[in-house]
Coordinates of C-alpha atoms and ligand atoms in Angstrom, one line a residue:
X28 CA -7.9 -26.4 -49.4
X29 CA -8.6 -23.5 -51.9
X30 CA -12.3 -24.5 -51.5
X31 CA -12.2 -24.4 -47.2
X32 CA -11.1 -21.0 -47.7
X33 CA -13.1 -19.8 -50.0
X34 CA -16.4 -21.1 -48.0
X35 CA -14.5 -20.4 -44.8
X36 CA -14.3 -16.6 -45.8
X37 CA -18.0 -16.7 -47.2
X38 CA -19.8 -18.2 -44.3
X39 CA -21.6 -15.8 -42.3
X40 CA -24.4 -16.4 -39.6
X41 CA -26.5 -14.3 -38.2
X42 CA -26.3 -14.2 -34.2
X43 CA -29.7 -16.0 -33.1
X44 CA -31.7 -13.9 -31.6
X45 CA -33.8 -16.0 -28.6
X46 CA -36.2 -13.0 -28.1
X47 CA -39.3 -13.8 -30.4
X48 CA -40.7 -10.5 -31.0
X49 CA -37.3 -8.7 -32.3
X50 CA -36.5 -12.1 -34.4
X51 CA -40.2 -11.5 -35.8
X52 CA -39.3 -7.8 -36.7
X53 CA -35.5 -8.8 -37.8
X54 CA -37.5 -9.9 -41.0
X55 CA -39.9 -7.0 -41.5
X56 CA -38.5 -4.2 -44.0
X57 CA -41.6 -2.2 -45.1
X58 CA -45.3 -2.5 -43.6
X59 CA -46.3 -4.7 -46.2
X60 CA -44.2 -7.4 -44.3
X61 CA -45.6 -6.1 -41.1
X62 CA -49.0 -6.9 -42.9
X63 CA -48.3 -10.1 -44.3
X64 CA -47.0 -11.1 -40.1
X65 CA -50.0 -9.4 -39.1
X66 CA -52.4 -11.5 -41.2
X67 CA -50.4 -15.0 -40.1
X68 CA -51.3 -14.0 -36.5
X69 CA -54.7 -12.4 -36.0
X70 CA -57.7 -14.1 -36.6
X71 CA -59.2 -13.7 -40.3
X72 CA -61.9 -11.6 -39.1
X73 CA -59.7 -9.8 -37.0
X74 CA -57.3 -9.3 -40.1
X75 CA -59.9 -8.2 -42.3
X76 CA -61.3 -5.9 -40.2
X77 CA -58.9 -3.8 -39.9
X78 CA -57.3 -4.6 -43.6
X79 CA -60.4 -4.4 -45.6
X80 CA -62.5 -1.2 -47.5
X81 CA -65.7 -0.4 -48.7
X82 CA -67.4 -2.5 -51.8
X83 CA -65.0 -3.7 -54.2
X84 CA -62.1 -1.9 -52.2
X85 CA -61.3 0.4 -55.2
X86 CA -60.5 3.6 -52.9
X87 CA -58.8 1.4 -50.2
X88 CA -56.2 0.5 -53.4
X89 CA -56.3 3.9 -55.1
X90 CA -54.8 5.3 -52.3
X91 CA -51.8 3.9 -52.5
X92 CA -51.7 3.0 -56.4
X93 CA -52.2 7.3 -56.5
X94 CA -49.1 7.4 -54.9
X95 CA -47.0 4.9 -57.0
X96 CA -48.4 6.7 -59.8
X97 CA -46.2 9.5 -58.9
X98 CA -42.8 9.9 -60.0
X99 CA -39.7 12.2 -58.4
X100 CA -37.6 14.4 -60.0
X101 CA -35.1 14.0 -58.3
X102 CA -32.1 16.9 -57.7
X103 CA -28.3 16.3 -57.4
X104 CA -25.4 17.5 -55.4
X105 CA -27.5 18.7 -53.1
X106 CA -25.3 18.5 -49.7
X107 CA -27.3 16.7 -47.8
X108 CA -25.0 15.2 -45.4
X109 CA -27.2 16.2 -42.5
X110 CA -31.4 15.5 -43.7
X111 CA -33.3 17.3 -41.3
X112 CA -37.1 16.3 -41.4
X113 CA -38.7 18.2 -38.7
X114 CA -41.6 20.1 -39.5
X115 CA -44.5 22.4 -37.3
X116 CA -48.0 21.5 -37.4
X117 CA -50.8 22.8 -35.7
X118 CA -47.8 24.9 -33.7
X119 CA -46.5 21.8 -32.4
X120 CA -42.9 20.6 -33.5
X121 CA -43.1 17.2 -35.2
X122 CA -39.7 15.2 -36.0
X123 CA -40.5 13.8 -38.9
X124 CA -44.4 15.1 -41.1
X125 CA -46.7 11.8 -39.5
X126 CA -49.5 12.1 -37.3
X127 CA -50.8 8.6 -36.0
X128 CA -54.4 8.2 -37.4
X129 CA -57.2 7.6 -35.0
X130 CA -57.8 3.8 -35.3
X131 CA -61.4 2.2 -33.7
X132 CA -61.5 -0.9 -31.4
X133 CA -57.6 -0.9 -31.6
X134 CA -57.1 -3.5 -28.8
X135 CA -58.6 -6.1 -31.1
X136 CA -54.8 -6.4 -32.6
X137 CA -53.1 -6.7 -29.2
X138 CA -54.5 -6.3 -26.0
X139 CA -52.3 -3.0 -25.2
X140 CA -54.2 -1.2 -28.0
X141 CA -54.2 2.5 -28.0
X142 CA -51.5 2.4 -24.7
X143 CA -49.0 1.0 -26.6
X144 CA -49.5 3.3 -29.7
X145 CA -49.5 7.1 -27.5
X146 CA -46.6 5.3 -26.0
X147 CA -44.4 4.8 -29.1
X148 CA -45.6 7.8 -30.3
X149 CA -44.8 9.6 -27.1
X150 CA -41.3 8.0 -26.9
X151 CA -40.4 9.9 -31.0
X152 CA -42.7 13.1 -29.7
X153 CA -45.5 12.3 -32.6
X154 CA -49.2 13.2 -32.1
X155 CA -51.4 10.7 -32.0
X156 CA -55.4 10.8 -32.4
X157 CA -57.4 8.6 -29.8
X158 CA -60.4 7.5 -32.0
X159 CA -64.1 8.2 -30.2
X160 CA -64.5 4.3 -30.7
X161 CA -61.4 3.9 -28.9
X162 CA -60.8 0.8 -26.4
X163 CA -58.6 2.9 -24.1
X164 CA -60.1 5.8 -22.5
X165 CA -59.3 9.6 -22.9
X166 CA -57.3 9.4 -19.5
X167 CA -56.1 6.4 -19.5
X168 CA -54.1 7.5 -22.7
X169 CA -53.3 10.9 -21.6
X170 CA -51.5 9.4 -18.4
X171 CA -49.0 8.0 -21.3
X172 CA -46.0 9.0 -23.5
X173 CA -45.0 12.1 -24.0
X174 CA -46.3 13.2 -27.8
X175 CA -49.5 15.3 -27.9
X176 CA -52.3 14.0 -27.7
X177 CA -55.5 14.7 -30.2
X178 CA -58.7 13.7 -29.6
X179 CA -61.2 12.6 -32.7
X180 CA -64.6 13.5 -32.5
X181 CA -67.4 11.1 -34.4
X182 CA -70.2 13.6 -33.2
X183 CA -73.4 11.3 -32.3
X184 CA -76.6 12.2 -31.8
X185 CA -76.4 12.5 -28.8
X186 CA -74.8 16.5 -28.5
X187 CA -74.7 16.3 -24.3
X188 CA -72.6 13.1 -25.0
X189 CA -70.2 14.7 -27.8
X190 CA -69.8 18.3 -25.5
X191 CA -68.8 15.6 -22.7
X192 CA -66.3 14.0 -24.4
X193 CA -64.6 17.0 -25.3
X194 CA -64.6 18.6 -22.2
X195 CA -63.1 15.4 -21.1
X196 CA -60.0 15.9 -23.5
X197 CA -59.6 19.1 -22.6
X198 CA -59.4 18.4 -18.3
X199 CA -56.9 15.9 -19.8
X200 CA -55.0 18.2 -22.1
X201 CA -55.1 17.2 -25.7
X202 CA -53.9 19.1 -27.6
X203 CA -56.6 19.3 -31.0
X204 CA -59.6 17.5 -32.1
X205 CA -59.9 16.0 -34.8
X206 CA -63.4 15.7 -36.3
X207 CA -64.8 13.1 -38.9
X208 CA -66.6 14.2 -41.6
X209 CA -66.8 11.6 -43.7
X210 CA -69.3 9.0 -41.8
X211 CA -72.3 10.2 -42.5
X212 CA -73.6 6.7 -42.7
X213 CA -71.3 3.7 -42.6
X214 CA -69.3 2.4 -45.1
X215 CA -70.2 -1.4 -46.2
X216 CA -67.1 -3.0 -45.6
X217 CA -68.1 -6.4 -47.2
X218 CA -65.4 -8.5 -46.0
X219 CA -67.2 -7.7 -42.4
X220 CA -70.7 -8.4 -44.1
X221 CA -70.0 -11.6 -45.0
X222 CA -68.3 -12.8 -42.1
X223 CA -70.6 -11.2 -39.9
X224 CA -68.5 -9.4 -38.1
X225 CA -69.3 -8.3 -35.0
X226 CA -66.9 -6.0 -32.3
X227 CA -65.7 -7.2 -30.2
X228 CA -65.1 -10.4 -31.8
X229 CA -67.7 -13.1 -31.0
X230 CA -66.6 -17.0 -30.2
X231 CA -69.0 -19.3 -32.7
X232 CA -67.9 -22.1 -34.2
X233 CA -65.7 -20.6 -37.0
X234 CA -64.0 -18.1 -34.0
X235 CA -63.0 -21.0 -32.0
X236 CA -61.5 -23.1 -35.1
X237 CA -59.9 -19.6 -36.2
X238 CA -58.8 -18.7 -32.3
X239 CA -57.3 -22.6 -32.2
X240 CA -54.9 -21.7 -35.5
X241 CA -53.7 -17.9 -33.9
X242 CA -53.1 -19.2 -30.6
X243 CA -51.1 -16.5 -29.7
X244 CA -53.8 -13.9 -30.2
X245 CA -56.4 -16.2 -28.8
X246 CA -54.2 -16.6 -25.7
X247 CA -54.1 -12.9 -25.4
X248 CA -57.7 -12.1 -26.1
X249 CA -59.1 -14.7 -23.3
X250 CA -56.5 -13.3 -20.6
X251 CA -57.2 -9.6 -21.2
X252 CA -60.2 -7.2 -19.9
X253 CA -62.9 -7.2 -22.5
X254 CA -62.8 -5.5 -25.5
X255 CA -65.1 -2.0 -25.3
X256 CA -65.8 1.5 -26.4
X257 CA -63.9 3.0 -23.4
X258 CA -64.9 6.2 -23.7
X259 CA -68.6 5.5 -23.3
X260 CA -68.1 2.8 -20.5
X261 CA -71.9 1.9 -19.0
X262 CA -73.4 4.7 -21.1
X263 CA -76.7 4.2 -22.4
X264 CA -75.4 4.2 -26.4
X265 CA -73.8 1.0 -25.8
X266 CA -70.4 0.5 -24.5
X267 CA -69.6 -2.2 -26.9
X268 CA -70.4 -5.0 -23.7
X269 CA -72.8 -6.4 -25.9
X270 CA -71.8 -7.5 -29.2
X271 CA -72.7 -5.1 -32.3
X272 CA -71.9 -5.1 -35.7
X273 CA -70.3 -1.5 -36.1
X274 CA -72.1 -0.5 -39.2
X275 CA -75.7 -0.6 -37.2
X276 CA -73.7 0.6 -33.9
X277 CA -72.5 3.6 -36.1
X278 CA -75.8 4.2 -38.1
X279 CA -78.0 4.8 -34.9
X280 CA -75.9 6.3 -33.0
X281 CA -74.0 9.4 -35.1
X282 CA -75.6 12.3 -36.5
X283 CA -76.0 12.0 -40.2
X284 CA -77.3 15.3 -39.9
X285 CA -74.1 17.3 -39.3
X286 CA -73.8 20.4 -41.4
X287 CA -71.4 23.1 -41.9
X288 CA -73.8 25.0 -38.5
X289 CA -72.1 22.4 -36.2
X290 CA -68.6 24.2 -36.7
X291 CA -69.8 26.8 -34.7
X292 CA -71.1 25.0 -31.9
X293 CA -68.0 22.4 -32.0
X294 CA -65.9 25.9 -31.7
X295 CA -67.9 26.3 -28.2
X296 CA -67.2 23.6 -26.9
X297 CA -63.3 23.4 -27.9
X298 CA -61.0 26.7 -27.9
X299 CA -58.2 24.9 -29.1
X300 CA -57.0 23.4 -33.0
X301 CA -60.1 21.7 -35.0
X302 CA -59.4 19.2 -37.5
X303 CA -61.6 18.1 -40.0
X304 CA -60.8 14.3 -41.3
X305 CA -62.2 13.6 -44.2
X306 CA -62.0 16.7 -46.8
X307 CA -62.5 15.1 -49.9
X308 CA -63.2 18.0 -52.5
X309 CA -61.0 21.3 -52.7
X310 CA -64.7 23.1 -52.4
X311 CA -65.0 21.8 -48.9
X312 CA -61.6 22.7 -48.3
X313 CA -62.1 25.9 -49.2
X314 CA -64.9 25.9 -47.0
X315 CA -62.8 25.0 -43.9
X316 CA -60.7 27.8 -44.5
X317 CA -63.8 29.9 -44.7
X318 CA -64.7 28.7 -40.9
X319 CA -61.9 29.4 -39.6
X320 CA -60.8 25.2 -39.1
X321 CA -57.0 25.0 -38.7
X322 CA -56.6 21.8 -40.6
X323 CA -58.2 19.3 -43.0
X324 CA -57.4 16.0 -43.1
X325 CA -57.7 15.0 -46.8
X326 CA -59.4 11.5 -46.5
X327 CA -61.4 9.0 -47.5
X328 CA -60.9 6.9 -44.5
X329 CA -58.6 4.8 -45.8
X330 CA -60.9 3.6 -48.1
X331 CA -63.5 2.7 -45.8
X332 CA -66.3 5.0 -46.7
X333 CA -66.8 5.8 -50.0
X334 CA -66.2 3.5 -52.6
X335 CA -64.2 5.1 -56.1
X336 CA -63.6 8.5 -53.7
X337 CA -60.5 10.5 -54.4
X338 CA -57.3 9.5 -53.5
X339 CA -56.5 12.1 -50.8
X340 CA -52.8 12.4 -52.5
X341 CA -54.3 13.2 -55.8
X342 CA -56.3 16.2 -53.4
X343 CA -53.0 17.9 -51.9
X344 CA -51.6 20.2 -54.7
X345 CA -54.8 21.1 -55.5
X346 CA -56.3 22.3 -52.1
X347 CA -52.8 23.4 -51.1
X348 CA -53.5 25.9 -53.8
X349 CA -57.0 26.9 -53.2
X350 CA -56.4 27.6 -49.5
X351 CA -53.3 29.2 -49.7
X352 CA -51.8 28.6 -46.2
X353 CA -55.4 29.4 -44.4
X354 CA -55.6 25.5 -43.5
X355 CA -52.8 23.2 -42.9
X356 CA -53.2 20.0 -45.0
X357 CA -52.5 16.4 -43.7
X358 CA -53.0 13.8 -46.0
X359 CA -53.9 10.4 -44.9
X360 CA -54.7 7.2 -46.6
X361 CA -52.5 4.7 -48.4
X362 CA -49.2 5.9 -46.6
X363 CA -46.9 2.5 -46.4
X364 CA -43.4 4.4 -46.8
X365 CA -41.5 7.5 -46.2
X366 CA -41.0 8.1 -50.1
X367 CA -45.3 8.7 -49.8
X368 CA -44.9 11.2 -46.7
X369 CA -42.1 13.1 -48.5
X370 CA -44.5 13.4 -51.6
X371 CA -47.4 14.5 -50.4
X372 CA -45.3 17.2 -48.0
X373 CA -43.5 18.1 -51.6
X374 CA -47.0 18.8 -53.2
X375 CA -47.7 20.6 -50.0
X376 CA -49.2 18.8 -46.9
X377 CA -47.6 19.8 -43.7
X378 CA -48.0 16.3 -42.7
X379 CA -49.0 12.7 -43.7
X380 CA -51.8 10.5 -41.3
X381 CA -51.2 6.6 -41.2
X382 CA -53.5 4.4 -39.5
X383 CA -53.1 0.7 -40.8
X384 CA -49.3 1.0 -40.9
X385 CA -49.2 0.7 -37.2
X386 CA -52.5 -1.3 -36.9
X387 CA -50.6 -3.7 -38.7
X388 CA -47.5 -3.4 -36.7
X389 CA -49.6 -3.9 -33.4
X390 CA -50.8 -7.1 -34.5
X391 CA -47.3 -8.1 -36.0
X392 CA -45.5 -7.6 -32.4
X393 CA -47.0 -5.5 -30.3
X394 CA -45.8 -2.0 -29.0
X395 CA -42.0 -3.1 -30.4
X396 CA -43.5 -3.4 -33.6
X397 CA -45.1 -0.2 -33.9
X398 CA -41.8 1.6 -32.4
X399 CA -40.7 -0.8 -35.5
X400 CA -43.2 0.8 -38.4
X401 CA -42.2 4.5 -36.9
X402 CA -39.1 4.2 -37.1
X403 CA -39.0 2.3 -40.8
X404 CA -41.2 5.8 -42.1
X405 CA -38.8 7.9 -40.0
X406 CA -35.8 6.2 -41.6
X407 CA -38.0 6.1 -45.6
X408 CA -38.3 10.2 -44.9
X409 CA -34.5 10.7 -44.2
X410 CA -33.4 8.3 -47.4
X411 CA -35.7 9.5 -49.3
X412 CA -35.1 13.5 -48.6
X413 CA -31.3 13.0 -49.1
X414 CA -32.3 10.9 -52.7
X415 CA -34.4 13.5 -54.1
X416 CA -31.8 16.5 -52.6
X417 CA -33.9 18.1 -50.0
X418 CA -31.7 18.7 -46.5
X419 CA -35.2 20.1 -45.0
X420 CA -38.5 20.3 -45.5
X421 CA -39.0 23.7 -46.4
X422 CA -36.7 22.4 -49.1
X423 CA -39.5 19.9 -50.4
X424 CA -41.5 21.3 -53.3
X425 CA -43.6 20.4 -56.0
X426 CA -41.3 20.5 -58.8
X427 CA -39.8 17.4 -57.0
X428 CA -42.7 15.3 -58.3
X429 CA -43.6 14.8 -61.1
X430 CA -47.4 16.3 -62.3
X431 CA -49.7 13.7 -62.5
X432 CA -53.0 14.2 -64.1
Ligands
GLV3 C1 -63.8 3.0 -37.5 O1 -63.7 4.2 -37.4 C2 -63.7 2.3 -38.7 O2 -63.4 2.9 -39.7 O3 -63.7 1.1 -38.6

């Protein structure tokens, strides 16, 4: 009898949940779950693509190690029964310090792609960056959600093409651009060299015996419009109709000649916010400030690039110093919690950039999933502001970390 009651007043079950997507995300606490459902579900050369770095993917892990490195010191009786993380950036008011990263060929993790990412990002009032290899177009995105809308600029070789572009975000009011820096050439990503990889995804032998065990992608991918660079749809650069293996796409097409002379001309074409993505020295941030660039966004494109390049955490004290307010300072790469947004905005970013955390998400469960991954950083900021006894984020300073050399 004892025992009937005991077990009685033990046993718990979860309601079932019958829709498959929210049972899916039920189980994912952190992005590193929504990883490990994203890599069960896309193809492996889908996965890897968007998972892997450059060489021996030592920046791609230094970015986040750099941030477990750090430590807080966290403060006490604090009052923070009410955490408010709302920040300004670019002039714009941000709920919580996250800009979603511009992500290329994003429809190869679900077919909604860039829609379903301005729209969760619209729904919280986050900007998000539509990547110049994006497979939604410029209007096609502004026509969703409501969060502003940056545009980023991989500046080709062709300059008639990149002034077109621009003036394109600008009829459809974005609100910034965001410009890459850090692609001079292409990074070898060697998990793509090896397979072959070419975008969109091609069907050989080993696609079709990978599409038959991700059936749900597969199913997807063969019902949807083709994957293609949007943006330059029937233009003579290649639209993406016919397969390419991004490195050679990216090597004949932008301008490894960019120099420090095109700020000026990009300033011509755009009177509105410029971002530079991927600052990677406090010298060239200094030099931003010097041009007059509203933001840098400390980054070694998540690893992508550059092999053994900074980690762009290890960057923010330093360049937050040496500029001195001229330049507001995002940092992206290797953000997978909230604890990693509240340090870098502690060492003194305005805000943090996070590209595979949602890329992830999308091919985990779609749009719900990346509402998902939002609102798991929203809710990592909140904890982890209240933890360390910071009620805002004016309130968030160094000494709450510990120094790291
Ligand atoms: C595109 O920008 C990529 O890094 O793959």
């Amino acid at each position: 009898m004892k025992t009937i009651d005991t077990l009685r007043s033990v046993l718990r079950f979860r309601p079932i949940e019958w829709d498959a997507t929210a049972r899916r995300l039920r189980g994912a606490a952190s992005v590193e779950d929504l990883r490990r459902i994203a890599k069960r579900r896309l193809p492996r050369g889908v996965f890897d693509y968007i998972d892997g770095g450059a060489e021996d993917e030592r920046s791609l892990a230094g970015n986040s190690s750099a941030f477990a490195r750090r430590t807080f010191q966290p403060r006490v009786l604090r009052q923070v029964g009410v955490v408010d993380p709302s920040t300004t950036l670019l002039g714009q008011r941000l709920p919580f310090p996250l800009v979603l990263a511009p992500t290329g060929f994003t429809r190869i993790a679900h077919p909604d792609g860039e829609l379903a990412v301005a729209r969760a990002a619209g729904r919280v009032g986050l900007p998000y960056a539509l990547s110049t290899l994006g497979t939604h177009s410029i209007e096609a995105l502004a026509a969703v959600g409501a969060g502003p809308k940056w545009f980023q600029v991989y500046v080709w070789r062709d300059r008639g093409l990149v002034a077109e572009l621009i003036a394109r975000a600008k009829a459809a009011d974005y609100a910034a651009i965001m410009v890459t820096v850090d692609t001079a050439v292409f990074g070898r990503r060697e998990r793509d060299v090896r397979r072959g990889y070419e975008l969109p995804p091609k069907i050989g032998l080993g696609t079709l015996v990978d599409g038959a065990v991700h059936p749900a992608w597969t199913w997807q991918f063969v019902r949807s419009d083709p994957i293609m660079f949007a943006n330059v749809t029937g233009r003579e650069v290649g639209d993406g109709s016919a397969a390419v293996s991004l490195a050679a796409y990216v090597n004949a097409q932008f301008d490894p000649d960019l120099s420090w002379d095109d700020v000026a001309w990009l300033r011509e074409q755009w009177d509105g916010p410029i971002v530079l993505k991927g600052i990677q020295t406090v010298a060239d941030a200094v030099l931003a400030a010097e041009h007059g660039i509203e933001a840098v966004a400390l980054s070694n494109h998540g690893g992508r690039q550059l092999d053994d390049a900074p980690a762009p955490i290890d960057l923010v004290a330093p360049v937050a110093q040496a500029v001195g307010g001229r330049v507001e300072i995002i940092c992206d790469g290797g953000v997978r919690r909230g604890s990693d947004i509240v340090k870098a905005v502690a060492l003194g970013a305005t805000a943090c950039m996070a590209g595979r955390a949602y890329f992830y998400a999308l091919g985990a469960a779609g749009e719900a999933g990346v509402d998902h991954v939002i609102e798991l950083l929203d809710s990592g900021v909140r904890r982890t502001m209240a933890l360390v006894g910071a009620g805002t984020v004016g309130e968030l300073t160094p000494e709450l970390v510990t120094p790291c050399d």
